[in-house]
Coordinates of C-alpha atoms in Angstrom, one line a residue:
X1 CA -44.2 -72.6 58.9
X2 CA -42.9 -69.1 58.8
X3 CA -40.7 -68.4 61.7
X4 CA -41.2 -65.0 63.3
X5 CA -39.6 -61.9 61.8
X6 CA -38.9 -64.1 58.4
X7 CA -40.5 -61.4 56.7
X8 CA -39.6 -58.5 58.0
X9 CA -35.9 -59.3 57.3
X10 CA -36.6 -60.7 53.6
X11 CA -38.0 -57.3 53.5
X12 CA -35.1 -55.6 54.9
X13 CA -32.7 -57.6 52.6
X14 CA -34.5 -56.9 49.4
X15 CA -35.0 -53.5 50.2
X16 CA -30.7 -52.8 51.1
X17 CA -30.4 -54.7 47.4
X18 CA -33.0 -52.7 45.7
X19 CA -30.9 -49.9 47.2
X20 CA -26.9 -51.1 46.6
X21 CA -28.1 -51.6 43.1
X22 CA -29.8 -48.2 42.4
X23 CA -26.3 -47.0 43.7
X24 CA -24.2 -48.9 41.4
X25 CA -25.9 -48.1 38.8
X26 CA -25.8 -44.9 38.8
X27 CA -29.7 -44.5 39.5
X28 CA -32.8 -44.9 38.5
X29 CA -32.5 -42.3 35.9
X30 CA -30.4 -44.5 33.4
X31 CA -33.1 -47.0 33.5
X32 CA -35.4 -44.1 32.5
X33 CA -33.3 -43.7 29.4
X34 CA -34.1 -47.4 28.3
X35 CA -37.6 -47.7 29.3
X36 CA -39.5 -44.0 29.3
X37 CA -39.3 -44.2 25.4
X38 CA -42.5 -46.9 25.7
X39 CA -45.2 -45.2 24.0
X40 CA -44.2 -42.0 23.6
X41 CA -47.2 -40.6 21.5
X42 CA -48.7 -39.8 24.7
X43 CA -51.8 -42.5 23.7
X44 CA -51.2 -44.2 27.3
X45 CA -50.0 -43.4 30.3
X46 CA -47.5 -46.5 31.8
X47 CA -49.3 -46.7 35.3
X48 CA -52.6 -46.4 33.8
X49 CA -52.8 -50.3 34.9
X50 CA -53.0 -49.2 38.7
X51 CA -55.7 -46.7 38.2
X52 CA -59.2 -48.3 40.0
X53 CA -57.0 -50.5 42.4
X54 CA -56.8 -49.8 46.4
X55 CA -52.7 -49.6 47.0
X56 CA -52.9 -53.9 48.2
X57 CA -54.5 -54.3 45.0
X58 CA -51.8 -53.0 43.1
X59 CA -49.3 -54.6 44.8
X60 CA -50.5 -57.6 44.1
X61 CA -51.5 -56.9 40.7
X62 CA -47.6 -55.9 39.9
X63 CA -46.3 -59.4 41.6
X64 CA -48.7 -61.5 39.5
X65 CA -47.5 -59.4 36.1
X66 CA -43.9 -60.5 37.1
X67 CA -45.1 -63.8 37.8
X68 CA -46.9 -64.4 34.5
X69 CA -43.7 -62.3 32.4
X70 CA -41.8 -65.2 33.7
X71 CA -44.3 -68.0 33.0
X72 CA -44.1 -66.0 29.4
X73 CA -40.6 -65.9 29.2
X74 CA -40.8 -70.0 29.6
X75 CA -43.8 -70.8 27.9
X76 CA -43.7 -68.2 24.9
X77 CA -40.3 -67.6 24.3
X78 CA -38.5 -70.6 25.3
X79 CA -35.9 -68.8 27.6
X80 CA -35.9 -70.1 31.4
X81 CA -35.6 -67.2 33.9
X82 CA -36.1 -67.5 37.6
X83 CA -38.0 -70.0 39.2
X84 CA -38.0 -71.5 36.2
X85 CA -34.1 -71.6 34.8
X86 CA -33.6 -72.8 38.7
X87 CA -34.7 -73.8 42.4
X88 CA -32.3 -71.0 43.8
X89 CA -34.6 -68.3 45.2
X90 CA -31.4 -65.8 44.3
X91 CA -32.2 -66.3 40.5
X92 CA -36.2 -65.0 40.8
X93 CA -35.2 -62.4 43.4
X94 CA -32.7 -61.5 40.7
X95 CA -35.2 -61.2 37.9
X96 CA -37.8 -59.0 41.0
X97 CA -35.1 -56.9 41.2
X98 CA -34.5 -56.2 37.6
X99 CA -38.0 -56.0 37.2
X100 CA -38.8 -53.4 40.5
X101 CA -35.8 -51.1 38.8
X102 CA -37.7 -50.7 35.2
X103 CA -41.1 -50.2 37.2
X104 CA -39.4 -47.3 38.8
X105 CA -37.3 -46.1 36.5
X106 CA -40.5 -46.6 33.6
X107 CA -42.6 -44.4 35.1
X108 CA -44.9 -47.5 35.3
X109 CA -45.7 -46.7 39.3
X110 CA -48.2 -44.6 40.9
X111 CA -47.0 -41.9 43.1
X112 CA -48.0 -43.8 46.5
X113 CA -45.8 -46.8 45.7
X114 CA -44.0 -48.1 48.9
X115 CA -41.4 -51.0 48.4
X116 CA -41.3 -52.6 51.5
X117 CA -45.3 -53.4 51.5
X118 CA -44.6 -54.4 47.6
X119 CA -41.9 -56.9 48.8
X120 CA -44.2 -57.8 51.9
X121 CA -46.2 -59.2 50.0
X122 CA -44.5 -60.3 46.6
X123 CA -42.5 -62.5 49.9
X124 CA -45.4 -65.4 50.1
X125 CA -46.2 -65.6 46.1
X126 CA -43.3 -65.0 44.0
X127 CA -41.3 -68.4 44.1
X128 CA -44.8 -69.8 42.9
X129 CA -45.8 -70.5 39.2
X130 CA -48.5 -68.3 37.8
X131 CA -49.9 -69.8 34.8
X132 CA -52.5 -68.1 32.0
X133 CA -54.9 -70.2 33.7
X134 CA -54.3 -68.8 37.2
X135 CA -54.2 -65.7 35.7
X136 CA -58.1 -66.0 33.9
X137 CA -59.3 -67.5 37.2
X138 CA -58.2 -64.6 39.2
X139 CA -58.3 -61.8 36.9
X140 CA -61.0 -63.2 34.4
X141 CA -59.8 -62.8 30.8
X142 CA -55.7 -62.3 30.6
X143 CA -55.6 -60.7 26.8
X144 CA -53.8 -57.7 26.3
X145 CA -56.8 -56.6 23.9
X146 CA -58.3 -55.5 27.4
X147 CA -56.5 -52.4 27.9
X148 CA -58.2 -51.1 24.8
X149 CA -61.2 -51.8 26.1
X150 CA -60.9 -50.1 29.6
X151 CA -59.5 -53.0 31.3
X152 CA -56.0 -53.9 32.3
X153 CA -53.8 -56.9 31.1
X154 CA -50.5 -58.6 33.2
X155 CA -48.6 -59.3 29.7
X156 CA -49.6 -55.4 28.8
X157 CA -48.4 -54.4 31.6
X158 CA -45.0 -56.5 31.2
X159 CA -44.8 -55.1 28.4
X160 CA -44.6 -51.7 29.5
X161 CA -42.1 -52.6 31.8
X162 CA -39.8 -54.0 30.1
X163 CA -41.1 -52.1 26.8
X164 CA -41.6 -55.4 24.7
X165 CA -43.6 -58.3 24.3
X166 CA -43.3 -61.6 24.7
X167 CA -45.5 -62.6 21.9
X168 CA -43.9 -63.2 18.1
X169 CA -40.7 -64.9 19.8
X170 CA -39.8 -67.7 18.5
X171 CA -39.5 -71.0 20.2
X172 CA -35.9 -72.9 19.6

């Protein structure tokens, strides 16, 4: 059972990390430089995945796309991060946090975006395995071919992220 105010400091702790790494790192602007490339004909726009969603929605949208980019990175591509490579919540808060800094510094989030109800309520979820199958039964069809048919995909949106795929990597 949660204890009272669990939350509220796992949300103050992420949120000073978020922060001490945007400072030693310059800020988000060199992470701009790597990611803001991603589909620079102009054919989509990177938070085009939020549009549709009420700001909950998105939130919880953006958790399960890490969630599955790790099941991915696993499954697809043999390579272990997070919950996965270990039972040490510092390893997938590690990963969130790489992840949060290329969805701000990729453009990727809509204008709204507030951090703290992000981490709020990534909190409860993100040590948990989200699978293709969870994925289908909560989303309906997970297939990236969605987006170009007016609909939204997790590994598209991963992909935008962290401005590559998954997909075509080779299992060792």
């Amino acid at each position: 059972m949660e204890r009272p105010g669990e939350a509220a400091s796992f949300v103050k702790a992420q949120s000073e990390y978020l922060e001490s790494a945007r400072v030693k790192l310059g800020n988000a602007e060199m992470i701009k430089g790597i990611s803001g490339g991603y589909m620079s004909s102009g054919t989509a726009v990177p938070s085009a995945w939020c549009v549709g969603l009420t700001p909950m929605e998105q939130r919880e949208w953006l958790v399960d796309c890490f969630r599955m980019r790790q099941y991915d990175y696993f499954h697809t591509a043999n390579q272990p991060r997070g919950l996965y490579k270990s039972k040490l919540p510092r390893e997938t808060l590690s990963e969130l946090l790489i992840f949060c800094l290329l969805c701000q510094g990729g453009r990727v989030l809509p204008t709204n975006w507030c951090w703290e109800a992000f981490l709020e309520q990534a909190q409860p979820v993100v040590l948990t395995p989200f699978s293709t199958a969870d994925a289908t039964a909560k989303y309906g069809v997970e297939d990236v071919a969605q987006v170009f048919m007016g609909g939204r995909s997790l590994r598209f949106t991963a992909a935008v992220v962290y401005c590559s795929s998954v997909e075509g990597w080779k299992k060792d």
